[in-house]
Amino acid sequence: MVARAGSIAIAIVFAFAVGFASAASAQAAPVAADESDYYKVDFIPTPPGSVEVGGLDFLPDGRLVVSTRHGQVWIVSNPCAANPADAKLSLFAEGLYEGLGLAVVNGEICVLQRTELSRLKDTDGDGRCDTIETICDDWGVSGNYHEFAYGLPHDAAGNFYVSLNVGFLDPKWWHGKSLAPYRGWVVKVGADGKLTPFASGFRSPNGLCLGPDGDLFVTDNQGDWMPSCPLLHVKQGEFYGHPASLEWTDDYKKIGRKASDTEPPNRQRRAPAIWIPYGMSRSAGNPTFDPSGGKFGPFAGEMFIAELTNGCVMRADLEKVEGEWQGSVLQFRRGTGSANRIAFAPDGTLIVGLTNRGWGGAPPADGLARVKWTGRVPMEMDHVHLEQDGFLVSFTLPLAADCKPTAANVHLVEYDYNSWWDYGSPEVHVTSIDVAGVEVVAGRRALRVRAPTLKAGMCARLVFDGIVGENAATKTRDPLLHPQVDYTINRMPGMANAIPVAKTVEPPPSREDLEEGWVTLFDRRSIEGFEGEGWRRAAVHMDPNDPTKLADHPLVDDWDGMLVNSAGAHDTFTKLQHGDCDARIDFMVPKGSNSGVYFMGRYELQILDSFGKKEVDFGDCGGIYEGMDGDHGFPGSAPKANASNAPGEWQRFDVRFRAPRFDASGRKVANAKFEWVKLNGTLIQENVEVTRPTRGGLDGPEAAFGPLRLQGDHGPVAFKKVRLKRLDPLPTDAVAAKDAVGWTKIFDGKTIDGWKAGGHAKWVVEDGAIVGRGPAGHLFSPRDDYKDLEQRARVVINDAGNSGFYFRTQFADGFPPGYEAQVDSSHPDPQRTGSLYGMAKVTIPLVPPNVWFDYRVRCADEPAGTHIQIWVNGFEAVDFIDKERTYKSGHLALQQHNDGSEVKFKDIEVRELK
Amino acid sequence: MSVLASSLAEVLAVFVPIAPPADGPAVYRENCAACHGKEGHGDGPTAKELKYKPRDFREGKFAFGNTPGAMAKTVMSGIPGEETARMPAFKSVLEPADIDAVVAYVRTMMPVEPAPTATDMKMEPRDGALMVRGILAPLKEGDPPIPRGLLFGLPSGFSFEYATESLRLLAVRRGEFVTRSDWEERGGRPLTPLGSVVIAAAQPKEWAPFVLESGDGNGALRFAPLAAKLRSSSVAHGVVELDYDVGKNLHVRERPRDVVVSDGAGIVQELEFTPTRQQSILFSIALASDPSLPLPKSGEPSHEGALGQHASDQLEVARATGWYIVRSSPTATVAVRFDLPEKSGASVSARTMPEWDVIDVSLPLQDKPLTVRRTIVARSVTTIEQLEKMTKELK
């Protein structure tokens, strides 16, 4: 679903871009204008490869101080000299452990090293630092390579603000980890050196600054849980989205809870003030405000942001909507090199500190660039103000007299993002917004763009076309230099609560979800795979007020449900029966609670809150419970180790189970057996034969098949995915030999010559499979006289696709008469794979889309009617008697249901029954 | 304009491709070109079908790191994606040598940035002492790394390694100083000290350099490790000095310097303890040792026959010479002595563990400063007489 939305979004962007380009080329630009006409970039000569800038500030005498990732501090005299070669560097300190932040406080140089915040002193007056005072080193460093510390804004009270990168491990480096205290946090260091954890949820928060009114702004970098690079307004105690940092919050620490790599945390995320689109920023550096009062051109007091990958400086325009910052971001000046740190010199020169090593960035990769205003005012958007029904966009120059923009000169789209573990997110739900009108206002200094359908929870991208300003001073006509602005609408005016632009969505499927051979009995969407009183689909967590209970929290969407028992519930049973199987079961119990999983309804694998217990027996989590008839029964099997997670944490059973075996007379010849059980990845049971049903097992004699059963009457419990995979028969099983013979291939993997297509579907052979695409149609087998048979095939259906595996059917161009084993994992038609269409329904998706599965059908006339069975990956989904004997004989056929569906069949075989 | 042009030209002049290794291009053609294009322009035949466009290597932009190590990691593990990977993992397809070769080849397509040479990365204390911070690899394999390492290098060729989170002396080295190998890759790599280890202090978890001694009320002693906190480190005027707090009520100023005797060398640590209240602490060092090795005895070579209880032998040697002896190998000995102010009430004791010896000074601290000098010398001491000679030399 996600991929579809994403690709549609991109298609719209492309179409839009093409449209814009043609519109622009139709209109001649009044004058050639380039960023360099307004802002010049030059470079101070620095030792090659050496000055990888991590911090910038100025001494009271105007000299520039630069800290670098090489752990050096350089002092630059004449940093703003007309000729950059007149700026001279001298080494003040070396041997520091990186220096990704620097501040001059009361004339003294403070440097943020990876491991400490330090004050550098030259006590013997030789111009070199000889004494390092440690201001604070109270944050953790595990030794992971990516544990950078970034800074270093400081406020009037002497507080410093420092942000701490999470660690990245190998091989799953895309899951950021908080391996030591306060990784993933912004911390405050008081003038006395005391550290206060300030705010959490950061990933790679490379840039910080304080605004003129003391607001703290931090940039983070796209990656896991950061769909794009955000500009965050950081407030004490708030959480900004990356879950790893939560491990240092009190409620996680109390129970030793670990942050999930893939599950969205159940915690209020504070929305960024601005999402910077990927096209503009891929690795953000620090923001800073222009304090020059006009020496840097028309943007006095506004925010600029450094950008490494694209090698530029961006501009942000913030406004308060209902008391909270939000706003827009624009391109400002390219060609600066990998801009990591920016700072304004007293004369209004913007100093740009470069670094690239390992982080990726446009060349030059190190050194110092300078951006100076030429004195000519560019035609730029100055402020972008959100109104109830559109934007009021003011410009730095008045519109030229002959510039008469209409709605056609404004292209407006909106988009939002996915918040998930994956690395970044595409812009999704990209939609064109109608511009109802454009009005020139404020003495030609602004445009009011009316777009009444704008809404919160989206970013709006405005692209102007054909806007020209008029500069009376230079007597030039200046086209709008940067026609694009992206505005993050957390709130529309008047809205109290923000709607986040990054939406919590279903985590992308893991590799495990895409493994073949499994059936999903609970997929978090529907509990219809189970039957039992008192169970519901809900989203729950351990109740913080009463940890012995589970408390509901709102379901985010349709994918995040859990199977939960209510008070007074009974046990619940799968509708499917299983025998030999692998099982993967995700469960969670609150403090002290008790539940269990009965394989075949009879053999219980115990679930209990056994967290922290030193000695465990069969009654503890992962124990196989004792038999029901005292001394004569099964004695139970204790887990080899206590591998329990804390109550409230999700846990996982991985099980390989063998059903009991019976001879032809029905006498049991082999006991049920747990070949192995793993709890949270730890092997806790191995080759345990269960001689008799365990206590509470189903009545009646042991059998070859039975339902999976979840205990619901002992205490609160929740389950996430419940999945089974049928095992191949043992070599000793009679069925194995019997099943292997008598099959006839009716498709050789190469040609469909002899098959007959009805309708308009396109059938082709690709990679040994028959592939159906296009409009509705059916492909009929060469033979039309099949009657009692078994048929099987390997099948895969795409997301939202629909197909069918027909038998006893007659040729037709429309939908043919005949029995249909449905193929459908996520089509709007709720009859899913495994259904006998229209006669016996399966309403849960046993197999996910885009994953090959084994499909098998048996159809035979019997005294009671036509007996039809359908198996999905070896599990019997339907066992149905058609008393009407609706269809007598005919072709076997494959369905292509509708345009957009794509189905593949291979290894199609038939075994006729005598 | 001309200034701008010339400085840009200077910057651009260094982006010269380097020669590819032999098999990189073949690996590239087979595995990468389909998406990244024959020449790495991101325009291979399958590129247009991909949602996330393959990199054009000419841009030099690598969101997952542009160092050889980071790029190899990306090739090995791929880039994850919502449904299918954005870039597949090649770990199971390519041999490590292939990955290195293809990374080297791809690096010829990107702008090459100047990297510091091994000489640039070396620090040499010529004019005075230098200090360097960084991660230190453990001296003993299997021990954890020391993320907060602090090295002092002296013009004499000695260097001292400390862990700042505990203010533990880790090692004394002699030779060249250090290579800042943390400049490689993205950072986070350990420093590479260049000198050979003269003295190695053990890092047992159970051992803390400062321990508070107190009575438990029943006549027995209780011990609690005291946290040490660095306040400043200095090499002003060529003198190495560490200032730190130990617990809440003690400030320590430590001045380590090198010492050379006729057949040995090591460190003298002068420690000035300034307590703000009365307390008794243990000040300890643990040195790697092999307790099966014998200690020296008067007039006879030490290798002739082991002595009995190691710790009590330690005390015996110390009574005779003032030196505690730790046998770290059959040929090397570390001798430790303390010079304590008279009537300080301080006492020295030794403990022997399976792999290290711990030498403790119990310091009853009043409310006035007290200075302790600890000398640790590595040498091939063999007899009591030689120890006595060393004492004279040091005086």
PDB file of N, CA, C and O in Angstrom, chain A residues 151 206-209 219 284-288 304-306 339-343:
ATOM      1  N   GLY A 151      27.191  21.158  19.648  1.00  0.00           N
ATOM      2  CA  GLY A 151      26.808  22.371  20.364  1.00  0.00           C
ATOM      3  C   GLY A 151      27.212  23.574  19.552  1.00  0.00           C
ATOM      4  O   GLY A 151      27.458  23.446  18.377  1.00  0.00           O
ATOM      5  N   ASN A 206      22.581  17.532  14.769  1.00  0.00           N
ATOM      6  CA  ASN A 206      23.885  18.132  14.506  1.00  0.00           C
ATOM      7  C   ASN A 206      23.951  19.631  14.764  1.00  0.00           C
ATOM      8  O   ASN A 206      25.032  20.169  14.955  1.00  0.00           O
ATOM      9  N   GLY A 207      22.813  20.323  14.744  1.00  0.00           N
ATOM     10  CA  GLY A 207      22.922  21.779  14.850  1.00  0.00           C
ATOM     11  C   GLY A 207      21.996  22.375  15.896  1.00  0.00           C
ATOM     12  O   GLY A 207      20.827  22.010  15.979  1.00  0.00           O
ATOM     13  N   LEU A 208      22.539  23.282  16.710  1.00  0.00           N
ATOM     14  CA  LEU A 208      21.718  23.929  17.738  1.00  0.00           C
ATOM     15  C   LEU A 208      21.932  25.434  17.680  1.00  0.00           C
ATOM     16  O   LEU A 208      23.028  25.893  17.356  1.00  0.00           O
ATOM     17  N   CYS A 209      20.899  26.173  18.045  1.00  0.00           N
ATOM     18  CA  CYS A 209      21.100  27.609  18.282  1.00  0.00           C
ATOM     19  C   CYS A 209      20.005  28.126  19.183  1.00  0.00           C
ATOM     20  O   CYS A 209      18.953  27.507  19.328  1.00  0.00           O
ATOM     21  N   THR A 219      18.475  21.189  14.749  1.00  0.00           N
ATOM     22  CA  THR A 219      18.204  20.421  13.535  1.00  0.00           C
ATOM     23  C   THR A 219      18.544  18.962  13.802  1.00  0.00           C
ATOM     24  O   THR A 219      19.444  18.659  14.582  1.00  0.00           O
ATOM     25  N   ALA A 284      21.603  18.269   7.710  1.00  0.00           N
ATOM     26  CA  ALA A 284      21.528  19.657   8.162  1.00  0.00           C
ATOM     27  C   ALA A 284      22.609  19.949   9.193  1.00  0.00           C
ATOM     28  O   ALA A 284      22.937  19.118  10.034  1.00  0.00           O
ATOM     29  N   GLY A 285      23.156  21.138   9.105  1.00  0.00           N
ATOM     30  CA  GLY A 285      24.063  21.645  10.131  1.00  0.00           C
ATOM     31  C   GLY A 285      23.296  22.558  11.069  1.00  0.00           C
ATOM     32  O   GLY A 285      22.117  22.351  11.327  1.00  0.00           O
ATOM     33  N   ASN A 286      23.961  23.595  11.579  1.00  0.00           N
ATOM     34  CA  ASN A 286      23.294  24.396  12.608  1.00  0.00           C
ATOM     35  C   ASN A 286      22.491  25.546  11.999  1.00  0.00           C
ATOM     36  O   ASN A 286      22.791  26.040  10.923  1.00  0.00           O
ATOM     37  N   PRO A 287      21.446  25.955  12.722  1.00  0.00           N
ATOM     38  CA  PRO A 287      20.756  27.186  12.363  1.00  0.00           C
ATOM     39  C   PRO A 287      21.409  28.357  13.093  1.00  0.00           C
ATOM     40  O   PRO A 287      22.116  28.165  14.087  1.00  0.00           O
ATOM     41  N   THR A 288      21.192  29.549  12.583  1.00  0.00           N
ATOM     42  CA  THR A 288      21.608  30.740  13.330  1.00  0.00           C
ATOM     43  C   THR A 288      20.760  31.905  12.850  1.00  0.00           C
ATOM     44  O   THR A 288      20.208  31.873  11.753  1.00  0.00           O
ATOM     45  N   PHE A 304      19.051  31.311   9.326  1.00  0.00           N
ATOM     46  CA  PHE A 304      19.738  30.612   8.243  1.00  0.00           C
ATOM     47  C   PHE A 304      20.151  29.236   8.761  1.00  0.00           C
ATOM     48  O   PHE A 304      20.385  29.078   9.957  1.00  0.00           O
ATOM     49  N   ILE A 305      20.221  28.258   7.853  1.00  0.00           N
ATOM     50  CA  ILE A 305      20.551  26.889   8.258  1.00  0.00           C
ATOM     51  C   ILE A 305      21.622  26.338   7.321  1.00  0.00           C
ATOM     52  O   ILE A 305      21.513  26.463   6.101  1.00  0.00           O
ATOM     53  N   ALA A 306      22.648  25.716   7.916  1.00  0.00           N
ATOM     54  CA  ALA A 306      23.727  25.107   7.136  1.00  0.00           C
ATOM     55  C   ALA A 306      23.279  23.747   6.605  1.00  0.00           C
ATOM     56  O   ALA A 306      22.481  23.053   7.237  1.00  0.00           O
ATOM     57  N   ALA A 339      28.480  22.711   4.215  1.00  0.00           N
ATOM     58  CA  ALA A 339      28.290  23.671   5.316  1.00  0.00           C
ATOM     59  C   ALA A 339      27.802  22.958   6.571  1.00  0.00           C
ATOM     60  O   ALA A 339      26.688  22.454   6.617  1.00  0.00           O
ATOM     61  N   ASN A 340      28.663  22.895   7.581  1.00  0.00           N
ATOM     62  CA  ASN A 340      28.296  22.239   8.836  1.00  0.00           C
ATOM     63  C   ASN A 340      27.956  23.267   9.909  1.00  0.00           C
ATOM     64  O   ASN A 340      27.052  23.082  10.692  1.00  0.00           O
ATOM     65  N   ARG A 341      28.715  24.350   9.944  1.00  0.00           N
ATOM     66  CA  ARG A 341      28.490  25.391  10.953  1.00  0.00           C
ATOM     67  C   ARG A 341      28.468  26.745  10.271  1.00  0.00           C
ATOM     68  O   ARG A 341      29.297  27.019   9.389  1.00  0.00           O
ATOM     69  N   ILE A 342      27.529  27.573  10.684  1.00  0.00           N
ATOM     70  CA  ILE A 342      27.504  28.945  10.181  1.00  0.00           C
ATOM     71  C   ILE A 342      27.435  29.901  11.364  1.00  0.00           C
ATOM     72  O   ILE A 342      26.827  29.581  12.403  1.00  0.00           O
ATOM     73  N   ALA A 343      28.086  31.041  11.217  1.00  0.00           N
ATOM     74  CA  ALA A 343      28.051  32.053  12.278  1.00  0.00           C
ATOM     75  C   ALA A 343      28.255  33.418  11.637  1.00  0.00           C
ATOM     76  O   ALA A 343      29.044  33.551  10.692  1.00  0.00           O
TER      77      ALA A 343
END
